[in-house]
Coordinates of N, CA and C in Angstrom, one line a residue:
Chain A
R22 N 83.8 104.9 111.2 CA 85.5 104.3 110.8 C 84.5 104.2 109.3
K23 N 86.3 104.9 109.3 CA 86.1 105.6 107.2 C 86.5 103.8 106.6
E24 N 86.4 103.7 105.9 CA 86.4 102.3 104.9 C 88.2 102.5 104.4
V25 N 88.5 103.8 104.2 CA 90.3 103.5 103.9 C 91.0 105.2 104.9
E26 N 92.1 104.4 105.5 CA 92.4 105.5 105.9 C 93.7 106.4 106.2
Q27 N 94.0 107.7 106.0 CA 95.4 107.9 105.6 C 95.8 108.9 106.8
D28 N 96.7 108.9 107.3 CA 97.4 110.0 107.7 C 97.3 111.7 106.8
P29 N 96.7 112.2 107.9 CA 97.0 114.1 105.8 C 97.7 114.1 106.1
G30 N 98.4 114.0 106.6 CA 100.1 114.5 106.9 C 100.2 115.9 107.4
P31 N 100.9 117.3 106.3 CA 101.2 117.4 105.2 C 102.8 116.6 105.9
F32 N 103.6 115.3 105.6 CA 104.4 115.0 105.3 C 105.5 116.2 104.5
N33 N 107.2 116.9 105.5 CA 108.1 117.7 104.2 C 109.5 117.0 104.6
V34 N 109.6 116.3 103.9 CA 111.5 116.2 103.9 C 111.9 116.0 102.6
P35 N 113.1 116.4 103.4 CA 114.9 116.8 102.2 C 114.8 116.0 102.2
E36 N 115.2 116.3 100.6 CA 115.7 116.3 99.5 C 116.7 114.7 100.0
G37 N 116.5 113.6 99.5 CA 116.6 112.1 99.5 C 116.9 111.3 100.9
A38 N 115.2 111.7 101.8 CA 114.7 110.7 102.5 C 114.4 110.1 102.2
T39 N 114.1 109.7 102.9 CA 112.8 107.6 102.8 C 111.7 108.6 103.7
V40 N 110.6 108.3 103.8 CA 109.6 108.8 104.2 C 108.5 107.4 103.5
A41 N 107.4 106.9 104.1 CA 106.6 105.6 104.1 C 105.0 106.6 104.6
F42 N 104.9 106.2 104.5 CA 103.2 106.4 104.2 C 101.9 105.3 104.8
N43 N 101.6 105.5 105.5 CA 100.4 103.9 105.6 C 99.1 104.6 105.9
C44 N 98.5 103.4 106.0 CA 97.0 103.5 105.3 C 96.4 101.8 105.8
T45 N 95.2 102.4 105.7 CA 94.2 100.5 106.6 C 93.2 101.2 106.1
Y46 N 92.6 99.7 106.4 CA 91.2 99.1 105.1 C 90.4 98.2 106.5
S47 N 89.3 98.9 106.4 CA 88.1 98.1 107.3 C 87.2 96.6 106.9
N48 N 87.3 96.6 106.0 CA 87.1 95.1 104.9 C 88.1 94.5 104.6
S49 N 88.1 93.1 105.7 CA 89.1 92.1 105.1 C 88.7 91.3 103.7
A50 N 87.9 91.3 103.3 CA 87.8 90.6 102.5 C 87.9 91.5 101.5
S51 N 88.6 92.6 101.0 CA 89.0 93.5 99.7 C 90.4 92.4 98.8
Q52 N 90.2 92.2 98.3 CA 91.1 91.8 97.2 C 92.6 92.0 96.6
S53 N 91.6 93.9 95.8 CA 92.9 95.2 95.1 C 93.3 95.7 96.5
F54 N 93.6 96.1 96.2 CA 95.0 97.3 96.7 C 96.6 98.1 95.9
F55 N 96.1 100.1 95.8 CA 97.0 100.7 94.8 C 97.0 101.9 95.6
W56 N 98.3 101.4 95.2 CA 98.8 103.5 95.4 C 98.6 104.7 94.6
Y57 N 97.5 105.2 94.2 CA 97.7 106.4 93.0 C 98.3 107.7 93.7
R58 N 98.9 108.5 92.7 CA 99.6 110.3 93.2 C 99.0 111.0 92.1
Q59 N 98.9 112.0 93.4 CA 97.6 112.8 92.6 C 98.6 114.7 92.5
D60 N 98.9 114.8 91.9 CA 99.6 116.3 91.3 C 98.5 117.6 91.3
C61 N 98.9 118.5 92.2 CA 98.1 119.4 93.3 C 97.1 119.5 91.5
R62 N 95.6 120.0 91.3 CA 94.9 120.5 90.5 C 95.0 119.0 89.3
K63 N 95.6 117.6 89.2 CA 95.4 117.8 88.6 C 94.7 116.1 88.8
E64 N 94.6 115.1 87.8 CA 93.7 113.3 87.8 C 94.4 112.3 88.7
P65 N 93.9 111.8 89.4 CA 94.8 110.5 90.1 C 95.6 109.6 89.4
K66 N 96.8 109.2 89.6 CA 97.9 108.9 88.3 C 97.5 106.9 88.7
L67 N 97.6 106.4 88.6 CA 98.6 104.9 89.7 C 99.2 104.9 89.6
L68 N 99.5 104.2 91.0 CA 101.1 105.1 90.7 C 102.0 103.2 91.0
M69 N 101.3 102.1 91.3 CA 101.4 101.1 91.6 C 100.5 100.3 92.2
S70 N 100.1 98.9 91.7 CA 99.7 97.9 92.8 C 100.3 97.3 94.3
V71 N 98.8 97.2 94.5 CA 100.3 95.8 95.9 C 99.7 95.1 96.2
Y72 N 100.7 94.4 95.7 CA 100.7 92.6 95.5 C 101.2 92.3 97.6
S73 N 99.8 91.0 97.7 CA 100.1 89.9 99.0 C 102.5 89.9 99.2
S74 N 102.7 89.7 98.2 CA 104.6 89.2 99.7 C 105.4 90.7 98.7
G75 N 104.5 91.3 98.5 CA 105.2 93.0 99.2 C 106.3 93.4 97.7
N76 N 106.4 94.5 97.3 CA 106.6 95.0 96.0 C 107.4 96.0 96.2
E77 N 108.5 96.2 94.5 CA 108.9 97.4 94.4 C 109.3 97.8 93.4
D78 N 108.9 99.0 93.0 CA 109.3 100.0 91.9 C 109.9 100.9 91.8
G79 N 111.7 100.2 91.6 CA 112.6 101.6 91.6 C 112.6 102.5 92.8
R80 N 112.4 103.1 92.9 CA 112.7 103.8 94.6 C 111.4 104.0 95.1
F81 N 110.7 103.1 94.5 CA 109.3 102.4 95.2 C 108.8 101.0 96.1
T82 N 108.0 101.3 96.9 CA 108.4 99.6 97.6 C 106.9 100.1 97.8
A83 N 105.9 98.9 97.6 CA 104.3 98.7 99.0 C 104.7 97.4 99.6
Q84 N 103.9 97.5 100.4 CA 103.5 96.5 101.6 C 102.1 96.1 101.6
L85 N 101.9 95.2 102.5 CA 100.3 94.6 102.3 C 100.5 93.8 103.3
N86 N 99.5 93.8 104.4 CA 99.4 92.9 106.4 C 98.0 93.0 106.1
R87 N 97.8 91.4 105.3 CA 96.0 91.1 105.5 C 95.8 91.0 106.6
A88 N 96.4 91.5 108.4 CA 96.3 90.1 109.2 C 95.9 91.7 109.7
S89 N 97.1 92.9 109.8 CA 95.9 93.8 110.6 C 95.9 95.0 109.5
Q90 N 95.6 94.4 108.0 CA 94.4 95.2 107.2 C 95.1 95.8 107.4
Y91 N 96.1 96.2 106.8 CA 97.1 98.0 106.4 C 98.3 97.6 105.3
I92 N 98.3 99.0 104.9 CA 99.2 98.8 103.7 C 100.1 99.8 103.9
S93 N 100.9 99.6 102.9 CA 102.1 100.5 103.1 C 103.0 101.3 101.9
L94 N 103.4 102.7 101.2 CA 104.6 103.1 100.4 C 105.7 103.3 101.2
L95 N 106.4 103.1 100.4 CA 107.1 104.0 101.1 C 108.6 105.0 99.7
I96 N 109.0 105.8 100.1 CA 110.4 105.9 99.3 C 110.8 106.8 99.8
R97 N 112.3 106.0 98.8 CA 114.1 107.0 99.0 C 114.3 106.8 98.1
D98 N 115.1 107.6 98.8 CA 115.9 108.9 97.6 C 115.0 109.9 96.8
S99 N 113.7 110.5 98.0 CA 113.4 110.7 97.1 C 113.4 112.4 96.8
K100 N 113.1 113.1 95.6 CA 113.2 113.7 94.3 C 111.5 115.1 94.6
L101 N 113.2 116.3 94.2 CA 112.3 117.6 94.6 C 110.2 116.9 94.2
S102 N 110.6 115.9 92.3 CA 109.0 115.3 91.6 C 108.2 114.5 92.5
D103 N 108.5 114.7 93.6 CA 107.6 113.3 93.8 C 106.6 113.9 94.8
S104 N 106.7 115.7 95.2 CA 106.0 115.6 95.8 C 105.0 116.1 95.6
A105 N 103.1 115.3 95.5 CA 102.0 115.2 95.7 C 101.5 114.6 96.4
T106 N 99.9 114.4 96.5 CA 99.0 113.8 97.2 C 99.1 111.5 96.9
Y107 N 99.5 110.8 97.5 CA 99.6 109.7 97.3 C 98.2 109.9 98.5
L108 N 97.6 108.4 97.8 CA 95.6 107.9 97.5 C 96.3 107.0 97.3
C109 N 95.7 106.3 99.3 CA 95.5 104.7 99.0 C 94.3 103.9 98.8
V110 N 94.1 103.1 97.6 CA 93.0 102.8 97.4 C 92.3 101.2 97.7
V111 N 91.7 101.0 97.8 CA 91.1 99.4 98.4 C 89.9 98.6 97.3
N112 N 89.8 97.9 96.7 CA 88.5 97.1 96.3 C 87.9 96.9 97.2
P113 N 86.8 97.0 97.6 CA 86.5 97.1 98.6 C 84.9 95.1 98.6
L114 N 85.0 95.1 97.3 CA 83.7 93.9 96.8 C 82.7 93.9 98.2
S115 N 82.1 95.3 97.8 CA 80.8 95.6 98.0 C 79.7 95.6 97.2
G116 N 79.4 95.8 96.6 CA 78.3 96.5 95.7 C 78.7 95.5 94.3
S117 N 78.5 95.9 93.4 CA 79.0 94.9 92.3 C 80.2 95.5 91.8
A118 N 80.8 94.3 91.4 CA 82.4 94.1 90.8 C 82.9 95.3 90.8
R119 N 84.8 95.9 91.1 CA 85.3 96.4 90.4 C 84.9 98.0 90.8
Q120 N 84.5 98.0 92.0 CA 84.3 100.1 92.3 C 85.4 99.8 93.2
L121 N 86.4 100.6 93.2 CA 87.4 100.9 94.3 C 87.1 102.1 95.6
T122 N 87.2 102.2 96.7 CA 87.1 102.7 97.1 C 88.6 104.1 98.1
F123 N 88.1 105.1 98.4 CA 89.8 106.0 97.9 C 90.0 106.8 99.8
G124 N 91.0 107.1 99.8 CA 91.4 107.1 100.6 C 91.3 108.6 100.8
S125 N 91.1 109.7 101.2 CA 91.7 111.5 100.9 C 92.7 111.7 100.8
G126 N 93.5 110.6 100.8 CA 94.9 111.7 100.3 C 96.8 110.9 101.5
T127 N 97.5 111.6 101.6 CA 98.5 112.5 102.4 C 98.9 113.2 101.5
Q128 N 99.8 114.7 102.0 CA 100.2 115.3 101.3 C 101.8 114.5 101.1
L129 N 102.6 114.8 100.9 CA 103.8 114.7 101.0 C 104.5 116.6 99.8
T130 N 105.4 117.0 100.4 CA 107.0 117.7 100.1 C 107.3 118.0 99.9
V131 N 109.2 117.8 99.3 CA 109.6 117.3 99.1 C 110.9 118.5 99.1
L132 N 111.5 119.2 100.2 CA 112.4 120.5 99.9 C 113.4 120.6 99.7
P133 N 114.2 121.4 98.8 CA 115.5 121.7 98.5 C 116.4 121.6 100.0
Chain B
D10 N 99.4 107.9 78.0 CA 98.3 107.9 78.7 C 96.8 107.2 78.3
A11 N 95.7 106.9 79.3 CA 95.1 106.7 78.4 C 94.5 107.5 78.1
G12 N 93.6 106.8 77.1 CA 92.7 108.1 75.5 C 91.0 108.8 76.2
I13 N 91.5 109.2 77.7 CA 90.1 110.0 78.6 C 90.4 111.5 78.2
T14 N 88.5 112.3 77.4 CA 88.4 113.4 77.9 C 87.9 113.9 77.9
Q15 N 87.2 115.0 78.5 CA 86.5 115.5 79.2 C 86.1 117.2 78.7
S16 N 84.3 116.8 79.2 CA 84.7 117.9 78.7 C 83.7 118.5 79.7
P17 N 83.0 120.3 79.7 CA 84.0 121.1 79.6 C 84.8 121.1 80.7
R18 N 86.1 121.6 80.7 CA 87.8 120.6 81.7 C 86.8 122.2 82.9
H19 N 85.9 123.6 82.3 CA 85.2 124.8 83.6 C 84.1 125.3 83.5
K20 N 84.4 125.0 84.2 CA 82.4 125.7 83.9 C 81.5 126.2 85.6
V21 N 80.7 127.8 85.2 CA 80.3 128.3 85.8 C 78.8 128.0 85.1
T22 N 77.8 127.9 86.6 CA 76.7 127.4 86.4 C 76.3 128.5 87.4
E23 N 74.7 128.4 87.6 CA 73.8 128.8 88.6 C 73.0 128.0 88.9
T24 N 72.9 128.2 89.7 CA 71.8 127.1 91.0 C 70.5 127.6 90.8
G25 N 69.8 125.2 89.9 CA 69.3 125.8 89.5 C 69.1 125.5 87.2
T26 N 70.2 125.7 87.4 CA 70.4 124.9 85.5 C 70.9 124.3 84.8
P27 N 70.1 122.7 84.2 CA 70.6 122.2 84.3 C 72.2 121.4 83.4
V28 N 72.8 120.6 84.3 CA 74.6 120.6 83.7 C 74.7 119.3 83.0
T29 N 75.6 119.3 82.4 CA 75.8 118.1 81.3 C 77.4 117.8 81.1
L30 N 78.2 116.7 82.2 CA 79.1 116.8 80.7 C 79.1 115.3 80.9
R31 N 80.3 115.8 80.0 CA 80.8 114.3 79.2 C 81.8 113.9 79.2
C32 N 82.2 112.8 79.1 CA 83.7 111.6 79.0 C 83.7 110.9 78.2
H33 N 84.5 111.2 77.2 CA 85.3 109.6 75.8 C 86.2 109.6 76.0
Q34 N 86.1 108.2 76.2 CA 87.6 106.6 75.6 C 87.4 106.7 74.7
T35 N 88.9 106.2 74.5 CA 89.1 105.7 73.5 C 89.9 104.5 72.9
E36 N 89.4 104.1 74.7 CA 90.6 102.2 74.8 C 89.9 102.3 75.0
N37 N 88.1 101.6 74.3 CA 87.1 100.6 74.2 C 87.0 99.7 75.7
H38 N 87.4 100.5 76.8 CA 87.7 99.7 78.4 C 85.3 99.8 79.1
R39 N 85.1 98.6 78.9 CA 83.9 98.6 79.4 C 83.0 99.4 80.9
Y40 N 83.9 99.0 81.5 CA 84.3 99.8 83.0 C 84.2 101.5 82.7
M41 N 82.9 102.6 82.7 CA 82.7 104.3 83.0 C 83.4 103.9 84.6
Y42 N 82.8 105.2 85.7 CA 83.1 105.7 86.3 C 82.7 106.6 86.4
W43 N 81.4 107.5 87.5 CA 81.8 109.3 87.7 C 82.3 109.0 89.0
Y44 N 82.9 110.0 89.4 CA 82.9 110.8 91.1 C 83.0 112.7 90.8
R45 N 82.7 112.7 91.9 CA 83.3 114.1 92.2 C 84.9 113.5 94.0
Q46 N 85.7 114.8 93.6 CA 86.5 115.1 94.3 C 85.7 116.6 95.4
D47 N 86.3 116.4 96.7 CA 86.0 118.1 97.2 C 86.8 117.8 98.3
P48 N 86.9 118.8 99.2 CA 88.5 118.8 100.3 C 88.0 117.9 101.2
G49 N 88.8 116.9 101.7 CA 88.4 116.0 103.2 C 87.4 114.8 102.5
H50 N 87.2 115.1 101.9 CA 86.0 113.7 101.5 C 86.8 112.4 100.5
G51 N 88.2 113.1 100.3 CA 88.9 111.9 98.5 C 87.8 111.7 97.6
L52 N 88.3 110.9 97.4 CA 87.1 110.2 95.8 C 85.9 109.8 96.0
R53 N 84.7 110.4 96.1 CA 83.0 109.5 96.5 C 82.9 109.4 94.6
L54 N 82.6 108.1 94.6 CA 81.8 107.7 93.6 C 80.6 107.7 93.3
I55 N 79.8 108.1 92.7 CA 78.5 109.0 92.4 C 77.9 108.1 91.1
H56 N 78.5 107.5 90.5 CA 77.3 106.6 89.5 C 78.5 106.0 88.3
Y57 N 78.2 104.4 88.1 CA 79.0 103.6 87.3 C 78.2 103.4 85.7
S58 N 79.0 102.2 84.9 CA 78.6 101.8 84.1 C 79.8 100.1 84.0
Y59 N 78.3 99.2 83.8 CA 79.2 98.4 83.3 C 79.4 98.1 82.2
G60 N 78.5 98.5 81.6 CA 78.3 98.4 79.9 C 77.4 99.3 79.4
V61 N 76.4 99.2 77.4 CA 76.5 100.0 77.4 C 75.5 100.1 77.8
K62 N 74.0 101.1 78.1 CA 73.2 101.1 79.0 C 73.0 100.5 80.3
D63 N 74.0 99.9 80.5 CA 73.7 99.0 81.9 C 74.7 100.0 82.4
T64 N 74.4 101.1 83.6 CA 74.6 102.2 84.4 C 74.2 101.3 86.2
D65 N 74.7 102.0 86.9 CA 74.6 101.6 88.9 C 74.9 103.7 90.1
K66 N 74.1 102.7 90.6 CA 74.2 104.7 91.6 C 75.6 103.7 92.4
G67 N 76.7 105.1 92.7 CA 77.3 104.6 93.8 C 76.7 105.3 94.7
E68 N 78.5 105.9 95.6 CA 78.3 106.0 96.7 C 76.8 107.5 97.8
V69 N 77.1 108.8 96.2 CA 76.5 110.2 96.0 C 76.0 109.9 95.2
S70 N 74.9 109.5 95.0 CA 73.9 109.5 93.8 C 73.0 110.6 94.0
D71 N 72.8 111.2 95.0 CA 71.9 111.7 94.7 C 71.8 113.4 93.8
G72 N 70.3 112.9 93.1 CA 70.2 114.5 92.1 C 72.5 114.7 91.7
Y73 N 72.3 113.7 90.6 CA 73.1 113.4 90.2 C 72.7 112.1 88.8
S74 N 72.6 112.0 87.3 CA 71.9 110.9 86.7 C 73.4 111.1 85.1
V75 N 72.4 109.6 84.6 CA 73.6 109.0 84.5 C 73.7 108.8 82.5
S76 N 73.9 108.4 81.7 CA 73.2 107.5 80.1 C 75.1 107.3 79.8
R77 N 74.6 105.7 79.0 CA 75.7 105.7 78.7 C 74.7 105.2 77.4
S78 N 75.5 105.5 76.0 CA 74.4 105.3 74.7 C 75.8 104.4 73.5
K79 N 76.9 104.8 74.3 CA 77.9 104.6 73.5 C 79.1 103.3 73.8
T80 N 80.0 102.8 74.1 CA 80.6 102.4 74.5 C 81.6 103.4 74.7
E81 N 81.9 104.3 74.2 CA 82.6 106.2 73.7 C 82.7 106.8 74.8
D82 N 81.1 107.1 75.4 CA 80.3 108.4 75.3 C 79.7 107.6 76.7
F83 N 80.1 108.6 78.8 CA 79.1 108.7 80.0 C 79.3 109.9 80.2
L84 N 77.4 110.4 80.3 CA 77.5 111.4 80.4 C 76.9 112.1 81.7
L85 N 77.8 112.4 82.3 CA 76.6 113.0 83.5 C 76.2 114.0 83.6
T86 N 75.1 114.1 84.6 CA 74.4 115.1 84.4 C 73.7 115.4 85.4
L87 N 73.5 117.2 86.5 CA 72.8 117.1 86.6 C 71.9 118.6 86.3
E88 N 70.4 117.5 87.2 CA 69.4 118.7 86.2 C 69.2 119.4 86.8
S89 N 69.5 119.4 88.2 CA 68.8 121.7 88.6 C 69.7 121.5 89.6
A90 N 71.4 122.4 89.1 CA 72.5 122.6 90.0 C 72.6 123.2 91.4
T91 N 73.2 122.1 92.0 CA 72.7 123.2 93.9 C 74.8 124.2 94.0
S92 N 74.8 124.3 95.0 CA 75.8 124.5 95.1 C 77.0 123.6 96.3
S93 N 76.2 122.4 96.7 CA 76.6 121.1 97.0 C 77.4 120.9 95.9
Q94 N 77.1 121.2 94.4 CA 77.7 120.2 93.0 C 78.8 120.8 93.0
T95 N 79.2 121.7 93.5 CA 80.2 122.7 93.5 C 81.3 121.6 94.2
S96 N 82.5 121.7 92.8 CA 83.2 120.3 93.0 C 84.5 119.9 91.7
V97 N 84.9 118.7 91.7 CA 85.4 119.1 90.1 C 85.7 117.5 90.8
Y98 N 84.7 116.7 89.4 CA 84.3 116.4 88.5 C 85.0 115.3 87.9
F99 N 86.0 113.7 88.4 CA 86.9 113.3 87.5 C 85.3 112.3 86.1
C100 N 85.9 111.2 85.6 CA 85.4 110.0 85.7 C 86.6 109.5 85.3
A101 N 86.5 108.0 85.4 CA 87.5 106.4 85.2 C 87.2 105.3 84.8
I102 N 87.8 105.1 84.1 CA 88.0 104.0 83.2 C 88.7 102.7 83.4
S103 N 88.3 101.4 82.7 CA 89.0 100.3 83.9 C 88.1 99.2 82.6
E104 N 89.0 98.1 82.4 CA 89.3 97.5 81.5 C 87.9 95.6 82.1
A105 N 87.4 94.9 81.7 CA 86.7 94.2 81.5 C 88.4 93.2 81.2
G106 N 88.0 92.1 82.4 CA 88.1 91.0 82.3 C 89.7 90.6 83.0
R107 N 90.5 91.5 83.5 CA 91.4 91.4 84.2 C 91.0 90.8 85.5
S108 N 92.2 90.5 85.9 CA 92.2 90.3 87.4 C 92.5 91.7 88.8
S109 N 92.8 92.5 88.2 CA 93.2 93.3 88.6 C 92.2 94.9 89.1
Y110 N 91.2 95.5 89.2 CA 91.2 96.4 89.3 C 91.9 98.1 89.1
E111 N 92.8 98.1 88.2 CA 92.7 99.5 88.5 C 92.0 100.5 87.6
Q112 N 91.7 101.8 87.0 CA 91.3 103.0 87.5 C 92.3 103.7 86.0
Y113 N 91.0 104.4 85.0 CA 93.3 105.4 84.8 C 91.3 106.6 84.9
F114 N 92.1 108.0 85.2 CA 91.0 108.8 85.5 C 91.7 110.4 83.9
G115 N 90.7 111.3 84.1 CA 90.2 111.3 83.2 C 90.5 112.4 83.3
P116 N 91.2 114.4 82.5 CA 91.3 115.1 83.4 C 91.0 116.0 84.6
G117 N 90.0 116.0 84.7 CA 88.6 116.2 85.2 C 87.6 117.7 85.2
T118 N 87.5 117.4 85.4 CA 86.0 119.3 84.9 C 86.0 120.2 86.0
R119 N 85.8 121.4 86.3 CA 86.3 122.1 87.6 C 84.3 122.7 87.8
L120 N 83.9 122.4 88.2 CA 82.4 123.1 88.2 C 82.2 123.6 89.7
T121 N 81.5 125.4 89.2 CA 80.8 126.8 89.9 C 79.4 125.5 89.7
V122 N 78.9 126.2 90.7 CA 77.7 126.5 90.7 C 77.1 128.0 91.6
T123 N 76.6 128.5 91.5 CA 76.5 130.2 91.9 C 75.6 130.4 91.9

């Protein structure tokens, strides 16, 4: 089983739609969780951290369910510029500190 | 954007030749990382550094070595490049002393081994 699993998609949605991505992680001791965004042929960029209480940043909402080892990202009112690959990222606390484990990503295309 | 540069940005080399990729940061962050990204595998950690001259292996370290003689520079060397090392290589940095573990990435190096 992969440490971090995501539905690869692709998700094709119309502008203005709401779309949700899910991610599961295998290490119950994980402490830090993130969503990164990666545009085609670019580097990953931090979108948002995910906190136990859930957090929102504009149109983006991230939630964490520790009991189910599950992370989600909700995008409301999708824009064309949201088209990208979204990476679920976990700090597994295995080995030395500060390492991150990346999911393979979920591809989103927002259509006009 | 974090001050991270990578050089070269693109390289084509032949099997068996040595290759060195450079990552340079201006953020004075303690931690630096090298990843490779391949279709279907996501980002995989090659090596990382937790200080000058302090490095350790990641998930896919075979065939790679690293060096960090200054805080700002982290070098990745392929001693004898193979076609399986064709990939996109990303450098990342992370700041010590923070409760969170976010990393910030450089623009990447596209390496092709023929």
